[in-house]
């Protein structure tokens, strides 16, 4: 059986199920970041991500935007844990005919994102691949979060309300290259409301909400009519397009009302929408979303 | 100009030269690992590395050995700093036709290396690439080292003796897949002799020794006749083949004699060879070694 028969999530479950974890590992595989003991005040967050030519960007995409995207995707995962990025390493795999100026522009875009969010690119690795093969950029990052305060996917509670920030769908029109990860909003949420569970939306609500529910051993009811759609996007786009890099989080009904009231005072330009609730019943079935090995 | 005109080291110098570093970064790009402030007793080590099908392994190489190699390469970089590995993340980029059993065997090899050296695979990322494109495995790792004790490439002193562990050359015969990184020996050296500079030999002495010398702003005199060659290998192999994953380090002449005496009591099966010395004069010119964008 090949990986496209199996699909992405079952593959990941299969390869990570048996991995033993040392005592310093607080959260291992399966969340937006791993969480590792660090010192008396903070835990470390670890994340790796990658983008591949023809899959995540095209040969004629501006290199600066590719660089921004590569780094911003990882920053979004730190946001999803309620943490902050700290240091990044870049792995670059390119065919020998790659233009040097392309690599320089790529780094310029990565550095631009690093500066914007106040962290450092501290090293990396460069390898050739065979001629005409797709370029690949992998970013590994460390972040930090206040001790014991990382917000996981797996801790949603029965009855919690489900929220999404921003508007969803149609990212391919350009947002997937230029988005700003919700670091500030996630930190604000963590400090003032402490969501019961949180993740970032990378593969579409239809793929990501079931992941959060499964990790929390709960079901969900999603009111698809409430999904906040980007201009020109349909509910189907909001469910399936992916690369929204918005926050998906859950909050007790008791706090949800208070949040809805004051969010808009703090972030008047960013929609916050309650789109459903967690339940002990079986999840409704959603179709769509991005699977790396079973593209729609 | 494309990257094969420029070459690997000049490319890396060009893209890392302008990267600003935050205050918590003790060592940024350019050494075997980055070094980051961690807590009162230890610093963190960060490293990323990758291997690419057709470049670092072949389609018919056993997947377990590929997995071991991918992880062991990173462990070797922690050894080179006098540190220990702690947590690893795996980025896997594979075409959709990849057999699931290949991925499982790959992970089995990676986990085998992780268990042997006592650390955890704490997460990762999986992405598709276009059909028939080379598979790529990138490993990002964190390690730790006693505070202020990381051994750098850039701190060799004029007159220091140059040592290599093990035998060099001919790694392609199999050692490049099955090697055991010199973690224990590097820790022993760090504790008892504190080499003035150290790195691991990944691209051949002809490539790596000039890197150490340049980082230390010194020249070197290498006695190529003294290079310890693997069975069936020539001096040329020892200089150029790469993927030896032995230690290259420098030590003051005063301590070098003492080391030579007691090394063999501790590691009777591992050769230790003095192959030259550091100098303020210009380095002798060496030819060969592995350049990713200018293959021999």
Coordinates of C-alpha atoms in Angstrom, one line a residue:
Chain A
X1 CA 0.0 0.0 0.0
X2 CA 1.3 3.4 -0.9
X3 CA 0.8 6.6 1.2
X4 CA -1.8 8.0 -1.2
X5 CA -4.0 5.0 -0.5
X6 CA -3.5 5.4 3.2
X7 CA -3.8 9.2 3.5
X8 CA -1.9 11.7 5.6
X9 CA -3.4 11.5 9.1
X10 CA -3.5 7.6 9.2
X11 CA 0.2 7.7 8.0
X12 CA 1.2 10.1 10.8
X13 CA -0.7 8.1 13.4
X14 CA 1.0 4.9 12.2
X15 CA 4.5 6.3 12.4
X16 CA 4.2 8.2 15.6
X17 CA 2.2 5.8 17.6
X18 CA 5.2 3.8 18.9
X19 CA 7.6 6.6 19.6
X20 CA 8.8 6.5 23.2
X21 CA 9.2 9.8 24.9
X22 CA 11.9 10.8 27.5
X23 CA 10.8 12.3 30.8
X24 CA 11.5 15.9 29.7
X25 CA 8.8 15.7 27.0
X26 CA 5.6 17.3 28.1
X27 CA 3.8 17.0 24.8
X28 CA 5.1 14.7 22.0
X29 CA 3.9 14.2 18.4
X30 CA 0.3 15.2 17.5
X31 CA -0.1 18.8 18.5
X32 CA 0.9 22.0 16.7
X33 CA 4.2 22.0 18.6
X34 CA 6.0 19.6 20.9
X35 CA 6.4 20.9 24.5
X36 CA 9.6 20.3 26.3
X37 CA 10.7 21.2 29.9
X38 CA 13.1 24.1 29.8
X39 CA 13.5 26.0 33.1
X40 CA 11.6 27.2 36.2
X41 CA 9.6 29.8 34.3
X42 CA 9.1 28.6 30.7
X43 CA 8.6 25.5 28.6
X44 CA 10.2 25.1 25.1
X45 CA 8.0 24.7 22.0
X46 CA 9.5 22.8 19.0
X47 CA 8.1 22.8 15.5
X48 CA 9.1 21.8 12.0
X49 CA 7.3 22.6 8.8
X50 CA 8.1 22.6 5.1
X51 CA 7.0 24.0 1.8
X52 CA 7.6 22.3 -1.6
X53 CA 7.6 23.8 -5.0
X54 CA 4.5 22.9 -7.1
X55 CA 2.7 22.0 -3.8
X56 CA 2.9 25.1 -1.6
X57 CA 4.2 27.6 -4.2
X58 CA 4.8 27.9 -7.9
X59 CA 8.0 28.4 -9.9
X60 CA 7.0 31.9 -10.7
X61 CA 6.0 32.9 -7.2
X62 CA 8.1 35.8 -5.9
X63 CA 10.9 34.4 -3.7
X64 CA 10.4 37.0 -1.0
X65 CA 6.8 35.9 -0.5
X66 CA 7.9 32.2 -0.5
X67 CA 10.4 33.1 2.3
X68 CA 7.7 35.0 4.3
X69 CA 5.3 32.1 4.0
X70 CA 7.8 29.4 5.0
X71 CA 8.6 31.2 8.2
X72 CA 5.1 32.6 9.0
X73 CA 3.7 29.0 8.9
X74 CA 5.9 28.0 11.8
X75 CA 5.1 31.3 13.7
X76 CA 1.4 30.4 13.3
X77 CA 2.1 27.1 15.1
X78 CA 3.7 28.9 18.0
X79 CA 0.6 31.2 18.1
X80 CA -1.6 28.1 18.2
X81 CA 0.1 27.0 21.4
X82 CA -0.3 30.5 23.0
X83 CA 3.5 30.9 22.8
X84 CA 6.2 33.0 21.1
X85 CA 8.8 32.1 18.4
X86 CA 12.4 32.3 19.5
X87 CA 14.9 30.8 17.1
X88 CA 14.7 29.3 13.6
X89 CA 16.8 27.0 11.5
X90 CA 16.4 26.8 7.7
X91 CA 16.9 23.7 5.6
X92 CA 17.1 24.5 1.9
X93 CA 17.1 21.8 -0.8
X94 CA 17.5 23.1 -4.3
X95 CA 18.7 21.9 -7.7
X96 CA 22.1 23.1 -8.8
X97 CA 20.6 25.3 -11.5
X98 CA 18.9 27.5 -9.0
X99 CA 19.7 31.2 -9.3
X100 CA 21.7 32.7 -6.4
X101 CA 19.5 35.8 -6.5
X102 CA 16.4 33.6 -5.9
X103 CA 18.0 32.2 -2.8
X104 CA 19.0 35.7 -1.6
X105 CA 15.4 36.9 -2.1
X106 CA 14.0 33.9 -0.3
X107 CA 16.2 34.7 2.7
X108 CA 15.2 38.3 2.5
X109 CA 11.6 37.3 2.9
X110 CA 12.4 34.9 5.7
X111 CA 14.4 37.5 7.6
X112 CA 11.6 40.0 7.0
X113 CA 9.2 37.8 8.9
X114 CA 11.8 37.0 11.6
X115 CA 12.3 40.7 12.2
X116 CA 8.6 41.5 12.3
X117 CA 8.0 38.9 15.0
X118 CA 11.3 39.6 16.8
X119 CA 13.2 36.4 16.6
X120 CA 16.4 35.1 14.9
X121 CA 17.4 32.8 12.1
X122 CA 20.3 31.0 13.9
X123 CA 21.5 28.5 11.3
X124 CA 20.5 26.0 8.7
X125 CA 21.5 23.4 6.1
X126 CA 21.8 23.6 2.4
X127 CA 21.6 20.5 0.1
X128 CA 21.5 19.9 -3.6
X129 CA 18.7 17.8 -5.1
X130 CA 18.7 16.4 -8.6
X131 CA 18.4 18.7 -11.5
X132 CA 14.8 19.9 -12.2
X133 CA 13.5 18.5 -8.9
X134 CA 11.2 20.8 -6.8
X135 CA 12.8 23.2 -4.4
X136 CA 12.0 22.5 -0.7
X137 CA 12.3 24.8 2.3
X138 CA 11.9 23.3 5.7
X139 CA 11.8 25.5 8.8
X140 CA 12.5 24.2 12.3
X141 CA 11.8 26.5 15.1
X142 CA 12.0 26.8 18.9
X143 CA 9.6 28.9 20.8
X144 CA 8.7 29.4 24.4
X145 CA 5.6 29.6 26.6
X146 CA 5.0 30.3 30.3
X147 CA 5.5 27.1 32.3
X148 CA 2.5 24.8 32.0
X149 CA 0.5 27.3 29.9
X150 CA 0.8 25.8 26.4
X151 CA -2.7 25.5 25.0
X152 CA -3.2 22.0 23.4
X153 CA -5.6 20.6 20.9
X154 CA -6.5 17.8 23.2
X155 CA -8.2 19.6 26.1
X156 CA -11.5 20.9 24.7
X157 CA -14.4 20.2 27.0
X158 CA -18.0 18.9 26.3
X159 CA -20.2 21.9 25.7
X160 CA -17.4 24.4 24.9
X161 CA -18.1 26.9 22.1
X162 CA -16.0 26.8 18.9
X163 CA -14.5 30.0 17.6
X164 CA -12.6 31.0 14.6
X165 CA -10.7 34.3 14.0
X166 CA -10.7 36.1 10.6
X167 CA -12.3 35.0 7.4
X168 CA -11.8 31.6 5.8
X169 CA -11.4 30.3 2.2
X170 CA -9.8 31.6 -0.9
X171 CA -6.3 31.8 0.6
X172 CA -4.9 30.8 -2.8
X173 CA -5.8 34.3 -4.1
X174 CA -2.7 35.5 -2.3
X175 CA -3.2 35.3 1.5
X176 CA -1.4 32.0 1.7
X177 CA 1.8 33.9 0.9
X178 CA 1.3 37.1 2.8
X179 CA -0.6 36.2 6.0
X180 CA 0.2 37.5 9.4
X181 CA 0.1 34.8 12.0
X182 CA -2.2 35.5 14.9
X183 CA 0.6 35.7 17.6
X184 CA -0.7 38.8 19.3
X185 CA -4.3 37.6 19.3
X186 CA -3.4 34.2 20.6
X187 CA -1.3 35.7 23.4
X188 CA -4.2 38.0 24.3
X189 CA -6.6 35.1 24.3
X190 CA -4.3 33.0 26.4
X191 CA -3.8 35.7 29.0
X192 CA -7.4 36.8 29.3
X193 CA -9.5 33.8 28.5
X194 CA -7.3 30.8 28.3
X195 CA -9.1 28.8 25.6
X196 CA -9.6 25.2 26.6
X197 CA -8.1 24.0 23.3
X198 CA -6.5 25.8 20.3
X199 CA -4.9 25.1 16.9
X200 CA -4.2 27.0 13.7
X201 CA -6.2 26.4 10.6
X202 CA -3.8 25.1 8.0
X203 CA -5.7 22.4 6.1
X204 CA -9.3 23.8 6.2
X205 CA -12.0 23.6 9.0
X206 CA -13.2 20.3 7.4
X207 CA -9.8 18.7 8.2
X208 CA -8.7 20.7 11.3
X209 CA -11.8 20.7 13.4
X210 CA -12.1 16.9 13.4
X211 CA -8.4 16.8 14.4
X212 CA -9.1 19.0 17.4
X213 CA -12.2 16.9 18.3
X214 CA -10.4 13.6 18.0
X215 CA -7.5 14.8 20.1
X216 CA -10.0 15.9 22.7
X217 CA -11.9 12.6 22.5
X218 CA -15.1 14.6 21.7
X219 CA -17.5 15.2 18.8
X220 CA -18.6 18.6 17.5
X221 CA -21.6 20.3 15.9
X222 CA -20.5 22.9 13.3
X223 CA -23.0 25.4 12.0
X224 CA -21.5 25.7 8.5
X225 CA -23.9 28.6 7.7
X226 CA -22.0 30.7 10.3
X227 CA -18.5 30.1 8.8
X228 CA -17.0 33.6 8.1
X229 CA -16.1 33.5 4.4
X230 CA -13.5 35.6 2.7
X231 CA -14.7 37.9 0.0
X232 CA -15.6 35.8 -3.0
X233 CA -15.4 32.6 -1.1
X234 CA -18.2 30.1 -0.4
X235 CA -18.9 27.9 2.6
X236 CA -17.3 25.1 0.7
X237 CA -14.1 27.2 0.3
X238 CA -14.1 28.0 4.0
X239 CA -14.3 24.3 4.8
X240 CA -11.8 23.0 2.3
X241 CA -9.3 25.5 0.9
X242 CA -6.9 25.5 3.8
X243 CA -3.9 27.7 4.5
X244 CA -6.1 30.2 6.3
X245 CA -3.7 30.4 9.3
X246 CA -6.4 31.7 11.5
X247 CA -7.0 30.4 15.1
X248 CA -9.5 27.7 15.9
X249 CA -10.2 27.5 19.6
X250 CA -12.8 26.4 22.2
X251 CA -14.0 28.2 25.2
X252 CA -16.6 27.4 27.9
X253 CA -20.0 28.8 27.2
X254 CA -19.7 30.8 30.4
X255 CA -16.7 32.7 29.1
X256 CA -17.7 32.8 25.5
X257 CA -20.3 35.5 26.0
X258 CA -17.8 37.8 27.7
X259 CA -15.2 37.2 25.0
X260 CA -17.7 38.0 22.2
X261 CA -18.4 41.3 24.0
X262 CA -14.8 42.6 24.5
X263 CA -13.0 41.0 21.5
X264 CA -14.2 43.7 19.1
X265 CA -13.0 46.4 21.4
X266 CA -9.5 45.0 21.1
X267 CA -9.5 43.8 17.6
X268 CA -12.2 45.7 15.7
X269 CA -10.8 44.7 12.3
X270 CA -10.6 41.0 12.9
X271 CA -13.9 39.0 12.9
X272 CA -14.4 36.5 15.7
X273 CA -17.1 34.0 15.0
X274 CA -18.7 31.3 17.1
X275 CA -19.3 28.5 14.6
X276 CA -20.5 25.5 16.8
X277 CA -19.9 23.6 20.0
X278 CA -18.2 20.5 21.3
X279 CA -20.3 17.5 22.2
X280 CA -20.0 14.0 23.6
X281 CA -22.1 12.8 20.6
X282 CA -20.4 11.6 17.4
X283 CA -19.1 14.4 15.2
X284 CA -21.1 15.4 12.2
X285 CA -19.3 14.3 9.0
X286 CA -17.3 16.9 7.1
X287 CA -15.9 16.5 3.6
X288 CA -13.0 18.3 2.1
X289 CA -9.9 19.9 3.4
X290 CA -6.3 19.3 2.4
X291 CA -4.7 15.9 2.6
X292 CA -1.1 15.8 1.3
X293 CA -1.4 12.3 -0.1
X294 CA -5.1 12.4 -1.2
X295 CA -5.5 15.7 -3.0
X296 CA -9.1 16.5 -3.9
Chain B
X1 CA 24.7 33.3 -11.6
X2 CA 23.3 30.0 -10.3
X3 CA 24.4 28.2 -7.1
X4 CA 26.6 25.7 -8.9
X5 CA 28.7 28.5 -10.3
X6 CA 29.0 30.0 -6.8
X7 CA 29.5 26.9 -4.7
X8 CA 28.1 25.9 -1.3
X9 CA 30.3 27.8 1.2
X10 CA 30.2 31.1 -0.6
X11 CA 26.4 30.7 -0.9
X12 CA 26.0 30.1 2.8
X13 CA 28.3 33.0 3.6
X14 CA 26.2 35.2 1.4
X15 CA 22.8 34.3 2.9
X16 CA 23.8 34.2 6.5
X17 CA 26.1 37.3 6.6
X18 CA 23.3 39.8 7.2
X19 CA 21.2 37.9 9.7
X20 CA 20.7 39.8 12.9
X21 CA 20.8 37.8 16.1
X22 CA 18.7 38.4 19.3
X23 CA 20.5 38.8 22.6
X24 CA 19.8 35.1 23.6
X25 CA 21.8 33.8 20.7
X26 CA 25.4 32.8 21.9
X27 CA 26.5 31.3 18.5
X28 CA 24.5 31.9 15.3
X29 CA 25.0 30.5 11.8
X30 CA 28.4 29.0 10.9
X31 CA 29.2 26.3 13.5
X32 CA 28.0 22.7 13.7
X33 CA 25.1 23.9 15.9
X34 CA 23.7 27.2 17.0
X35 CA 24.0 27.9 20.8
X36 CA 21.2 29.6 22.6
X37 CA 20.8 30.6 26.3
X38 CA 18.7 28.1 28.1
X39 CA 18.9 28.2 31.9
X40 CA 21.4 28.6 34.8
X41 CA 23.2 25.4 34.1
X42 CA 22.9 24.6 30.4
X43 CA 22.9 26.1 27.0
X44 CA 20.7 24.8 24.2
X45 CA 22.1 23.5 20.9
X46 CA 20.1 23.7 17.7
X47 CA 20.8 21.9 14.5
X48 CA 19.1 21.0 11.2
X49 CA 20.3 18.6 8.6
X50 CA 18.8 16.8 5.6
X51 CA 19.4 13.9 3.3
X52 CA 18.1 13.6 -0.3
X53 CA 17.5 10.6 -2.4
X54 CA 20.1 10.2 -5.2
X55 CA 22.4 12.5 -3.2
X56 CA 22.8 10.9 0.2
X57 CA 21.1 7.6 -0.4
X58 CA 19.8 5.5 -3.3
X59 CA 16.4 4.3 -4.1
X60 CA 17.4 0.7 -3.2
X61 CA 19.1 1.6 0.1
X62 CA 17.4 -0.2 3.0
X63 CA 15.0 2.3 4.6
X64 CA 16.1 1.4 8.2
X65 CA 19.7 2.4 7.3
X66 CA 18.5 5.6 5.7
X67 CA 16.6 6.4 8.9
X68 CA 19.6 5.7 11.1
X69 CA 21.8 7.9 8.9
X70 CA 19.4 10.8 8.9
X71 CA 19.3 10.9 12.7
X72 CA 23.0 10.0 13.3
X73 CA 24.2 12.9 11.2
X74 CA 22.5 15.3 13.6
X75 CA 23.8 13.5 16.6
X76 CA 27.3 13.8 15.2
X77 CA 26.8 17.6 15.1
X78 CA 25.9 17.6 18.8
X79 CA 29.0 15.5 19.5
X80 CA 31.1 18.1 17.6
X81 CA 30.0 20.8 20.1
X82 CA 30.8 18.6 23.1
X83 CA 27.0 18.3 23.8
X84 CA 24.2 15.7 24.0
X85 CA 21.1 15.3 21.8
X86 CA 17.8 15.9 23.5
X87 CA 14.8 16.1 21.1
X88 CA 14.3 15.6 17.4
X89 CA 11.7 16.6 14.8
X90 CA 11.4 14.9 11.5
X91 CA 10.3 16.5 8.2
X92 CA 9.5 14.0 5.5
X93 CA 8.8 15.0 1.9
X94 CA 7.8 12.1 -0.3
X95 CA 6.0 11.5 -3.6
X96 CA 2.5 10.0 -3.3
X97 CA 3.5 6.7 -4.7
X98 CA 5.9 6.0 -1.7
X99 CA 5.2 2.7 -0.1
X100 CA 3.8 3.0 3.5
X101 CA 6.1 0.1 4.6
X102 CA 9.1 2.2 3.4
X103 CA 8.1 5.0 5.7
X104 CA 7.5 2.7 8.6
X105 CA 11.0 1.1 8.1
X106 CA 12.5 4.6 7.8
X107 CA 11.0 5.6 11.2
X108 CA 12.1 2.3 12.7
X109 CA 15.7 3.2 11.7
X110 CA 15.4 6.7 13.1
X111 CA 13.8 5.5 16.4
X112 CA 16.6 2.9 16.7
X113 CA 19.2 5.6 16.6
X114 CA 17.2 7.8 19.0
X115 CA 16.9 5.0 21.5
X116 CA 20.6 4.1 21.2
X117 CA 21.6 7.7 22.1
X118 CA 18.8 8.2 24.6
X119 CA 16.6 11.0 23.2
X120 CA 13.1 11.4 21.7
X121 CA 11.5 12.0 18.4
X122 CA 8.9 14.5 19.5
X123 CA 7.1 15.5 16.3
X124 CA 7.5 16.3 12.6
X125 CA 5.9 17.2 9.4
X126 CA 4.9 15.2 6.4
X127 CA 4.5 16.7 2.9
X128 CA 3.9 15.4 -0.6
X129 CA 6.2 16.3 -3.4
X130 CA 5.5 15.8 -7.1
X131 CA 5.4 12.2 -8.4
X132 CA 8.8 10.7 -9.1
X133 CA 10.7 13.5 -7.3
X134 CA 13.4 12.5 -4.8
X135 CA 12.4 11.7 -1.2
X136 CA 13.9 14.1 1.4
X137 CA 14.3 13.7 5.1
X138 CA 15.2 16.7 7.2
X139 CA 16.0 16.3 10.9
X140 CA 15.9 19.2 13.3
X141 CA 17.3 18.6 16.7
X142 CA 17.8 20.3 20.0
X143 CA 20.6 19.3 22.3
X144 CA 22.2 20.6 25.5
X145 CA 25.7 21.4 26.8
X146 CA 27.0 22.7 30.1
X147 CA 26.7 26.5 30.3
X148 CA 29.5 28.2 28.4
X149 CA 31.1 24.9 27.5
X150 CA 30.1 24.4 23.8
X151 CA 33.3 23.7 21.8
X152 CA 33.3 25.9 18.7
X153 CA 35.1 25.8 15.3
X154 CA 36.3 29.3 15.7
X155 CA 38.5 29.1 18.8
X156 CA 41.6 27.2 17.6
X157 CA 44.9 28.8 18.6
X158 CA 48.1 29.3 16.8
X159 CA 50.4 26.3 17.3
X160 CA 47.6 23.9 18.4
X161 CA 48.0 20.3 17.2
X162 CA 45.3 19.0 14.9
X163 CA 43.7 15.6 15.7
X164 CA 41.3 13.2 14.0
X165 CA 39.5 10.2 15.5
X166 CA 39.0 6.9 13.6
X167 CA 39.9 6.2 10.0
X168 CA 38.9 8.3 7.0
X169 CA 37.8 7.7 3.4
X170 CA 35.7 5.0 1.7
X171 CA 32.5 5.8 3.7
X172 CA 30.5 5.1 0.6
X173 CA 31.3 1.4 1.1
X174 CA 28.7 1.4 3.9
X175 CA 29.9 3.4 6.9
X176 CA 28.0 6.5 5.7
X177 CA 24.8 4.5 6.6
X178 CA 25.8 2.7 9.7
X179 CA 28.2 5.0 11.6
X180 CA 28.1 5.7 15.3
X181 CA 28.5 9.4 16.1
X182 CA 31.4 10.1 18.5
X183 CA 29.2 11.4 21.3
X184 CA 31.0 9.5 24.1
X185 CA 34.5 10.3 22.9
X186 CA 33.6 14.0 22.4
X187 CA 32.1 14.2 25.9
X188 CA 35.2 12.5 27.3
X189 CA 37.5 14.9 25.4
X190 CA 35.5 17.9 26.5
X191 CA 35.6 16.9 30.1
X192 CA 39.3 15.9 30.3
X193 CA 41.1 18.0 27.7
X194 CA 38.7 20.7 26.4
X195 CA 39.8 20.9 22.8
X196 CA 40.4 24.5 21.7
X197 CA 38.2 23.8 18.6
X198 CA 36.2 20.9 17.3
X199 CA 33.9 19.9 14.4
X200 CA 32.7 16.7 12.8
X201 CA 34.1 15.5 9.5
X202 CA 31.1 15.5 7.1
X203 CA 32.5 16.7 3.8
X204 CA 36.1 15.4 3.9
X205 CA 39.3 16.8 5.6
X206 CA 40.0 18.8 2.4
X207 CA 36.8 20.7 2.9
X208 CA 36.3 20.7 6.7
X209 CA 39.8 21.6 8.0
X210 CA 39.9 24.8 5.9
X211 CA 36.5 25.7 7.4
X212 CA 37.8 25.3 10.9
X213 CA 40.9 27.3 10.1
X214 CA 38.9 30.1 8.4
X215 CA 36.5 30.2 11.4
X216 CA 39.5 30.5 13.7
X217 CA 41.2 33.1 11.4
X218 CA 44.3 30.9 11.2
X219 CA 46.1 28.8 8.7
X220 CA 47.1 25.1 9.0
X221 CA 49.8 22.7 8.0
X222 CA 48.4 19.2 7.3
X223 CA 50.7 16.3 7.0
X224 CA 48.7 14.3 4.5
X225 CA 51.0 11.3 4.8
X226 CA 49.7 10.9 8.4
X227 CA 46.0 10.8 7.6
X228 CA 44.6 7.6 8.9
X229 CA 43.0 5.8 5.9
X230 CA 40.2 3.2 6.1
X231 CA 41.0 -0.2 4.7
X232 CA 41.2 0.1 1.0
X233 CA 41.3 3.8 1.0
X234 CA 44.0 6.2 -0.2
X235 CA 45.1 9.6 1.2
X236 CA 43.0 11.1 -1.6
X237 CA 39.9 9.2 -0.3
X238 CA 40.7 10.4 3.2
X239 CA 40.8 14.0 2.0
X240 CA 37.9 14.0 -0.3
X241 CA 35.3 11.3 0.2
X242 CA 33.4 12.9 3.1
X243 CA 30.7 11.4 5.4
X244 CA 33.4 10.1 7.8
X245 CA 31.5 11.6 10.8
X246 CA 34.7 11.4 12.9
X247 CA 35.9 14.3 15.1
X248 CA 38.4 16.9 14.0
X249 CA 39.8 18.9 16.9
X250 CA 42.7 21.1 18.0
X251 CA 44.6 21.0 21.3
X252 CA 47.5 22.9 22.6
X253 CA 50.9 21.2 22.1
X254 CA 51.3 21.1 25.8
X255 CA 48.2 18.9 26.3
X256 CA 48.5 17.0 23.1
X257 CA 51.2 14.7 24.4
X258 CA 49.3 13.8 27.5
X259 CA 46.2 13.1 25.4
X260 CA 48.1 10.8 23.0
X261 CA 49.3 8.8 26.0
X262 CA 46.0 8.2 27.7
X263 CA 43.5 8.1 24.7
X264 CA 44.5 4.6 23.8
X265 CA 43.8 3.4 27.4
X266 CA 40.3 4.6 27.1
X267 CA 39.5 3.9 23.5
X268 CA 41.9 1.1 22.4
X269 CA 39.8 0.4 19.3
X270 CA 39.6 3.9 18.0
X271 CA 42.7 5.4 16.4
X272 CA 43.6 9.0 17.3
X273 CA 46.0 10.7 15.0
X274 CA 47.8 14.0 15.1
X275 CA 47.8 15.2 11.5
X276 CA 49.2 18.7 11.6
X277 CA 49.1 22.0 13.4
X278 CA 47.5 25.4 13.3
X279 CA 49.6 28.4 12.2
X280 CA 49.4 32.1 11.6
X281 CA 50.8 31.5 8.1
X282 CA 48.5 31.0 5.1
X283 CA 46.9 27.5 4.9
X284 CA 48.3 25.1 2.5
X285 CA 46.0 24.6 -0.4
X286 CA 43.8 21.4 -0.3
X287 CA 41.8 20.1 -3.2
X288 CA 38.7 17.9 -3.1
X289 CA 36.0 17.3 -0.5
X290 CA 32.3 17.5 -1.0
X291 CA 30.6 20.6 -2.3
X292 CA 26.8 20.2 -2.8
X293 CA 26.7 22.5 -5.8
X294 CA 30.1 21.7 -7.3
X295 CA 30.3 17.9 -7.2
X296 CA 33.8 16.6 -8.2

